Amino acid sequence: MSDQKTERLINLTLALLASKRFLTKNEIFSTVAGYSGSAETMERMFERDKDELRNLGIKIEVRGMDPLFGDDQGYLIQEESFQINSNEFTQEELLYLTMAANLWHGSALHNQSKAALLKIQSISGPIEVNDVNSPVIKDSEDSTTFLLILVAIRNLSKLRFEYKGSIRIVSPYGLYTRDGFWYLVAEDDVAIKTFKLIRINPNVEIVGKPNGFAKPENFELKKFLADTKPDTENNVVILVRKNQALALRRRYQTDEINSEWDRMKFKYLMADELIESLLWFASDVVVLEPESIRKKLLANCEELIND
């Protein structure tokens, strides 16, 4: 969906939601930004927009405005049917709701995510999410795997999948994100391990019945992650383009170098995770040191270009 169409849908939703009475098409065309052109053009745009909103689960009520002329209709979105009340959320909470909706954008839940984003932006205005390194479920295959794992965790069902060339049957305990990537924590061969989701073969299967295993009573995901955190920390020094890589800027201090670049130094634990995280920012980030990270990042960039 183009930015122009998204903005028009938001404007239309706001107008129909804020109005205390049913609006005619002429009133909508004259007051809602985004409608232009001939009467026929605006009519077609409006019909498509109505269908789009309804497909997103937004209920538009229609009522005849004149009993003598049935073709003169009015349109309204009842506030109670919209469900989200802006007064119930802080800006930070709306940001996280937006991140959650963006997470599924382009996935098997694409329509649901669009509906959620439209509702959030209609009550809060556009929310900038570039300042958060938010992992994304990229496509239907990714989202299907993700949903399957969530179901297995909830139902205490075992999972079977291929990981790094070998078949694993695991008891899934939880999911977490780090540096923009998803990880599964599961028990494999009587040991609790971490599996990176992008390295799991998408042919994931649930094996056995629900309640097929018992999670240890003393298991806490947060404590497990803290206990398994690598002890050795290393420094990385990078250049960050002005006004870019906001997720990094929120976490680390910068020193101004010139009108184009800032310098940033911070500690990292795992080289692979650092490189994969920096790849998000493409040419807006340049690694100065260590040389090993700089070379690996360049190699990964070349591999992506060649693919």
Tab-separated table of C-alpha atoms in Angstrom:
chain	number	residue	atom	x	y	z
A	1	MET	CA	0.000	0.000	0.000
A	2	SER	CA	1.452	3.383	-1.027
A	3	ASP	CA	2.089	6.110	1.547
A	4	GLN	CA	-0.416	8.349	-0.271
A	5	LYS	CA	-3.167	5.743	-0.065
A	6	THR	CA	-2.346	4.941	3.558
A	7	GLU	CA	-2.580	8.621	4.453
A	8	ARG	CA	-5.931	8.928	2.651
A	9	LEU	CA	-7.296	5.871	4.477
A	10	ILE	CA	-6.169	7.317	7.797
A	11	ASN	CA	-7.796	10.656	6.956
A	12	LEU	CA	-11.027	8.921	5.935
A	13	THR	CA	-11.034	6.803	9.089
A	14	LEU	CA	-10.442	9.876	11.251
A	15	ALA	CA	-13.237	11.808	9.551
A	16	LEU	CA	-15.798	9.011	9.854
A	17	LEU	CA	-14.734	8.290	13.415
A	18	ALA	CA	-14.702	11.901	14.624
A	19	SER	CA	-18.013	12.902	13.053
A	20	LYS	CA	-21.106	12.943	15.268
A	21	ARG	CA	-23.356	12.351	12.267
A	22	PHE	CA	-23.371	10.457	8.999
A	23	LEU	CA	-21.330	12.141	6.252
A	24	THR	CA	-22.343	12.172	2.604
A	25	LYS	CA	-19.859	11.439	-0.146
A	26	ASN	CA	-19.808	15.090	-1.185
A	27	GLU	CA	-18.908	16.082	2.373
A	28	ILE	CA	-16.185	13.449	2.453
A	29	PHE	CA	-14.732	14.549	-0.895
A	30	SER	CA	-14.653	18.195	0.202
A	31	THR	CA	-13.209	17.655	3.693
A	32	VAL	CA	-11.004	14.545	3.596
A	33	ALA	CA	-7.503	15.142	2.253
A	34	GLY	CA	-6.454	12.807	-0.549
A	35	TYR	CA	-9.544	12.865	-2.761
A	36	SER	CA	-9.039	14.740	-6.009
A	37	GLY	CA	-9.810	14.552	-9.712
A	38	SER	CA	-13.130	14.152	-11.444
A	39	ALA	CA	-16.311	13.046	-9.689
A	40	GLU	CA	-15.963	9.607	-11.264
A	41	THR	CA	-12.350	9.304	-10.109
A	42	MET	CA	-13.198	10.243	-6.528
A	43	GLU	CA	-16.156	7.867	-6.588
A	44	ARG	CA	-13.916	4.963	-7.609
A	45	MET	CA	-11.322	5.908	-4.995
A	46	PHE	CA	-13.981	6.033	-2.290
A	47	GLU	CA	-15.449	2.653	-3.217
A	48	ARG	CA	-11.989	1.060	-3.128
A	49	ASP	CA	-11.219	2.744	0.190
A	50	LYS	CA	-14.458	1.479	1.731
A	51	ASP	CA	-13.645	-2.059	0.624
A	52	GLU	CA	-10.095	-1.726	1.954
A	53	LEU	CA	-11.265	-0.558	5.376
A	54	ARG	CA	-13.876	-3.291	5.600
A	55	ASN	CA	-11.311	-5.913	4.617
A	56	LEU	CA	-9.202	-4.606	7.495
A	57	GLY	CA	-12.089	-5.221	9.872
A	58	ILE	CA	-13.202	-1.600	10.230
A	59	LYS	CA	-16.989	-1.385	10.232
A	60	ILE	CA	-18.482	1.483	8.194
A	61	GLU	CA	-22.163	2.093	8.811
A	62	VAL	CA	-24.329	3.319	5.926
A	63	ARG	CA	-27.631	5.150	6.288
A	64	GLY	CA	-29.966	6.790	3.801
A	65	MET	CA	-29.932	10.558	4.297
A	66	ASP	CA	-33.185	11.315	2.485
A	67	PRO	CA	-36.138	8.893	2.564
A	68	LEU	CA	-37.260	10.175	-0.849
A	69	PHE	CA	-33.893	9.550	-2.504
A	70	GLY	CA	-32.325	6.258	-1.528
A	71	ASP	CA	-29.113	6.952	-3.432
A	72	ASP	CA	-28.137	9.803	-1.065
A	73	GLN	CA	-26.310	7.886	1.651
A	74	GLY	CA	-24.264	8.820	4.687
A	75	TYR	CA	-21.265	7.062	6.221
A	76	LEU	CA	-20.009	6.785	9.808
A	77	ILE	CA	-17.672	4.696	11.978
A	78	GLN	CA	-19.111	4.171	15.445
A	79	GLU	CA	-16.494	4.838	18.119
A	80	GLU	CA	-17.407	1.743	20.142
A	81	SER	CA	-16.794	-0.491	17.116
A	82	PHE	CA	-13.283	0.864	16.678
A	83	GLN	CA	-12.183	-0.598	20.026
A	84	ILE	CA	-8.965	1.369	20.571
A	85	ASN	CA	-9.199	4.368	22.902
A	86	SER	CA	-6.209	6.699	22.676
A	87	ASN	CA	-6.644	7.784	26.284
A	88	GLU	CA	-5.881	4.248	27.416
A	89	PHE	CA	-2.346	4.244	25.952
A	90	THR	CA	0.790	6.302	26.441
A	91	GLN	CA	2.922	7.221	23.414
A	92	GLU	CA	5.417	4.555	24.449
A	93	GLU	CA	2.657	1.935	24.575
A	94	LEU	CA	1.394	3.031	21.165
A	95	LEU	CA	4.953	2.711	19.872
A	96	TYR	CA	5.158	-0.890	21.037
A	97	LEU	CA	1.728	-1.638	19.564
A	98	THR	CA	3.002	-0.234	16.271
A	99	MET	CA	6.131	-2.365	16.506
A	100	ALA	CA	3.997	-5.443	17.136
A	101	ALA	CA	1.834	-4.675	14.115
A	102	ASN	CA	4.882	-3.942	11.949
A	103	LEU	CA	6.312	-7.265	13.072
A	104	TRP	CA	3.725	-9.126	11.010
A	105	HIS	CA	3.707	-6.736	8.027
A	106	GLY	CA	4.067	-8.753	4.838
A	107	SER	CA	3.417	-12.027	6.653
A	108	ALA	CA	0.513	-14.441	6.915
A	109	LEU	CA	-1.110	-11.876	9.233
A	110	HIS	CA	-0.520	-8.995	6.810
A	111	ASN	CA	-4.149	-7.804	6.712
A	112	GLN	CA	-4.463	-7.938	10.489
A	113	SER	CA	-1.254	-5.929	10.883
A	114	LYS	CA	-2.479	-3.283	8.422
A	115	ALA	CA	-5.739	-2.986	10.340
A	116	ALA	CA	-3.890	-2.554	13.621
A	117	LEU	CA	-1.508	0.048	12.185
A	118	LEU	CA	-4.375	1.993	10.672
A	119	LYS	CA	-6.244	2.058	13.968
A	120	ILE	CA	-3.162	3.084	15.942
A	121	GLN	CA	-2.211	5.868	13.533
A	122	SER	CA	-5.791	7.107	13.364
A	123	ILE	CA	-5.848	7.799	17.101
A	124	SER	CA	-2.244	8.886	17.577
A	125	GLY	CA	-0.920	10.156	14.265
A	126	PRO	CA	2.059	8.529	12.533
A	127	ILE	CA	4.508	6.942	14.984
A	128	GLU	CA	8.200	6.839	14.117
A	129	VAL	CA	9.496	3.322	14.632
A	130	ASN	CA	12.896	3.748	12.959
A	131	ASP	CA	14.326	4.399	16.416
A	132	VAL	CA	13.757	0.780	17.424
A	133	ASN	CA	15.649	-2.155	15.972
A	134	SER	CA	12.480	-4.195	15.644
A	135	PRO	CA	12.643	-7.731	14.241
A	136	VAL	CA	10.231	-8.442	11.428
A	137	ILE	CA	8.441	-11.619	10.365
A	138	LYS	CA	9.207	-11.140	6.686
A	139	ASP	CA	6.907	-13.434	4.745
A	140	SER	CA	4.256	-16.098	4.994
A	141	GLU	CA	6.839	-18.862	5.367
A	142	ASP	CA	8.551	-17.069	8.256
A	143	SER	CA	5.265	-16.232	9.948
A	144	THR	CA	3.933	-19.782	9.576
A	145	THR	CA	7.031	-21.137	11.319
A	146	PHE	CA	6.776	-18.469	13.991
A	147	LEU	CA	3.104	-19.190	14.665
A	148	LEU	CA	3.746	-22.936	14.772
A	149	ILE	CA	6.445	-22.448	17.400
A	150	LEU	CA	4.158	-20.206	19.441
A	151	VAL	CA	1.433	-22.862	19.362
A	152	ALA	CA	3.914	-25.534	20.468
A	153	ILE	CA	5.129	-23.368	23.362
A	154	ARG	CA	1.583	-22.664	24.486
A	155	ASN	CA	0.425	-26.287	24.201
A	156	LEU	CA	3.635	-27.841	25.564
A	157	SER	CA	4.066	-29.780	22.316
A	158	LYS	CA	7.417	-30.980	21.030
A	159	LEU	CA	8.912	-29.657	17.785
A	160	ARG	CA	10.857	-31.384	15.053
A	161	PHE	CA	13.067	-29.383	12.674
A	162	GLU	CA	16.391	-29.328	10.883
A	163	TYR	CA	19.046	-27.069	12.391
A	164	LYS	CA	22.569	-26.709	11.014
A	165	GLY	CA	22.238	-29.924	9.033
A	166	SER	CA	20.873	-32.175	11.777
A	167	ILE	CA	17.354	-33.130	12.845
A	168	ARG	CA	16.332	-31.908	16.295
A	169	ILE	CA	13.360	-32.886	18.430
A	170	VAL	CA	13.000	-30.318	21.178
A	171	SER	CA	10.719	-29.200	23.986
A	172	PRO	CA	10.142	-25.473	23.346
A	173	TYR	CA	10.244	-23.199	26.407
A	174	GLY	CA	10.105	-19.686	24.983
A	175	LEU	CA	11.038	-17.093	22.353
A	176	TYR	CA	13.074	-13.928	22.712
A	177	THR	CA	14.665	-11.270	20.522
A	178	ARG	CA	18.170	-9.845	20.594
A	179	ASP	CA	19.711	-7.322	18.222
A	180	GLY	CA	16.852	-7.697	15.766
A	181	PHE	CA	16.752	-11.500	15.614
A	182	TRP	CA	14.434	-14.136	17.054
A	183	TYR	CA	15.651	-17.075	19.136
A	184	LEU	CA	13.951	-20.208	20.419
A	185	VAL	CA	14.889	-21.561	23.839
A	186	ALA	CA	14.226	-25.291	23.965
A	187	GLU	CA	15.445	-28.473	25.630
A	188	ASP	CA	17.409	-30.679	23.262
A	189	ASP	CA	19.042	-33.914	24.454
A	190	VAL	CA	18.471	-33.078	28.120
A	191	ALA	CA	20.145	-29.684	27.742
A	192	ILE	CA	18.433	-26.322	27.354
A	193	LYS	CA	19.775	-24.588	24.253
A	194	THR	CA	19.180	-21.542	22.088
A	195	PHE	CA	18.243	-21.842	18.398
A	196	LYS	CA	18.329	-18.902	16.013
A	197	LEU	CA	15.071	-18.861	14.049
A	198	ILE	CA	16.574	-17.829	10.708
A	199	ARG	CA	18.807	-20.919	10.874
A	200	ILE	CA	15.906	-23.288	11.500
A	201	ASN	CA	14.704	-25.074	8.362
A	202	PRO	CA	11.162	-23.813	7.637
A	203	ASN	CA	9.779	-27.373	7.549
A	204	VAL	CA	8.983	-27.310	11.264
A	205	GLU	CA	6.606	-29.957	12.608
A	206	ILE	CA	4.720	-30.383	15.855
A	207	VAL	CA	5.227	-33.966	17.042
A	208	GLY	CA	3.114	-35.759	19.593
A	209	LYS	CA	0.134	-34.437	21.490
A	210	PRO	CA	-0.328	-31.320	23.633
A	211	ASN	CA	1.188	-31.549	27.122
A	212	GLY	CA	3.836	-33.829	25.671
A	213	PHE	CA	6.469	-32.528	28.083
A	214	ALA	CA	6.701	-30.723	31.399
A	215	LYS	CA	8.649	-27.486	31.632
A	216	PRO	CA	10.880	-27.412	34.740
A	217	GLU	CA	9.095	-25.573	37.528
A	218	ASN	CA	12.152	-23.465	38.305
A	219	PHE	CA	12.761	-22.439	34.682
A	220	GLU	CA	12.620	-18.688	34.037
A	221	LEU	CA	13.462	-17.421	30.565
A	222	LYS	CA	14.910	-14.144	31.843
A	223	LYS	CA	17.207	-15.922	34.305
A	224	PHE	CA	18.275	-18.455	31.668
A	225	LEU	CA	19.279	-15.677	29.278
A	226	ALA	CA	21.223	-13.893	32.005
A	227	ASP	CA	23.027	-17.090	33.031
A	228	THR	CA	23.975	-18.027	29.459
A	229	LYS	CA	25.225	-14.575	28.482
A	230	PRO	CA	28.857	-14.747	27.276
A	231	ASP	CA	31.387	-13.352	29.739
A	232	THR	CA	33.859	-11.874	27.260
A	233	GLU	CA	33.046	-8.439	25.894
A	234	ASN	CA	34.863	-6.738	23.027
A	235	ASN	CA	34.848	-3.184	21.727
A	236	VAL	CA	33.694	-2.127	18.289
A	237	VAL	CA	34.170	1.332	16.794
A	238	ILE	CA	31.892	2.451	13.976
A	239	LEU	CA	30.924	5.520	11.998
A	240	VAL	CA	27.219	6.318	11.846
A	241	ARG	CA	25.731	8.601	9.224
A	242	LYS	CA	24.033	11.722	10.578
A	243	ASN	CA	20.357	11.260	11.532
A	244	GLN	CA	20.469	7.546	10.681
A	245	ALA	CA	20.657	4.260	12.639
A	246	LEU	CA	18.444	5.671	15.373
A	247	ALA	CA	18.221	2.302	17.118
A	248	LEU	CA	21.971	2.444	17.746
A	249	ARG	CA	21.872	6.102	18.748
A	250	ARG	CA	19.318	5.364	21.437
A	251	ARG	CA	21.580	2.751	22.999
A	252	TYR	CA	25.065	4.220	22.629
A	253	GLN	CA	26.775	7.592	22.858
A	254	THR	CA	28.207	9.262	19.767
A	255	ASP	CA	31.038	11.705	19.122
A	256	GLU	CA	30.675	14.123	16.244
A	257	ILE	CA	33.319	13.662	13.558
A	258	ASN	CA	32.156	15.897	10.714
A	259	SER	CA	29.002	17.098	8.982
A	260	GLU	CA	28.255	13.613	7.633
A	261	TRP	CA	29.416	11.106	10.256
A	262	ASP	CA	29.419	10.482	14.004
A	263	ARG	CA	31.729	8.079	15.820
A	264	MET	CA	30.351	5.396	18.130
A	265	LYS	CA	32.125	2.928	20.420
A	266	PHE	CA	30.408	0.146	22.349
A	267	LYS	CA	30.877	-3.399	23.614
A	268	TYR	CA	29.567	-6.563	21.983
A	269	LEU	CA	29.458	-10.202	23.010
A	270	MET	CA	28.908	-12.242	19.857
A	271	ALA	CA	30.495	-11.297	16.541
A	272	ASP	CA	27.863	-12.971	14.352
A	273	GLU	CA	25.019	-11.189	16.113
A	274	LEU	CA	26.820	-7.850	15.880
A	275	ILE	CA	27.385	-8.254	12.138
A	276	GLU	CA	23.807	-9.308	11.470
A	277	SER	CA	22.589	-6.356	13.515
A	278	LEU	CA	24.778	-3.854	11.647
A	279	LEU	CA	23.573	-5.209	8.304
A	280	TRP	CA	20.165	-3.657	9.103
A	281	PHE	CA	21.675	-0.203	8.617
A	282	ALA	CA	23.395	-0.892	5.281
A	283	SER	CA	25.610	1.984	4.114
A	284	ASP	CA	24.638	4.185	7.077
A	285	VAL	CA	27.191	2.347	9.224
A	286	VAL	CA	30.931	1.826	8.623
A	287	VAL	CA	33.058	-0.365	10.913
A	288	LEU	CA	36.464	1.072	11.816
A	289	GLU	CA	37.648	-1.595	14.244
A	290	PRO	CA	38.234	-4.391	14.951
A	291	GLU	CA	39.469	-5.378	11.528
A	292	SER	CA	37.938	-8.852	11.838
A	293	ILE	CA	34.435	-7.405	12.206
A	294	ARG	CA	35.007	-4.944	9.370
A	295	LYS	CA	36.080	-7.733	6.995
A	296	LYS	CA	33.209	-10.033	7.970
A	297	LEU	CA	30.677	-7.247	7.518
A	298	LEU	CA	32.046	-6.408	4.068
A	299	ALA	CA	31.960	-10.092	3.122
A	300	ASN	CA	28.333	-10.351	4.230
A	301	CYS	CA	27.434	-7.246	2.221
A	302	GLU	CA	29.089	-8.663	-0.895
A	303	GLU	CA	27.247	-11.952	-0.392
A	304	LEU	CA	23.912	-10.132	-0.166
A	305	ILE	CA	24.688	-8.149	-3.319
A	306	ASN	CA	25.667	-11.280	-5.241
A	307	ASP	CA	22.497	-13.062	-4.131
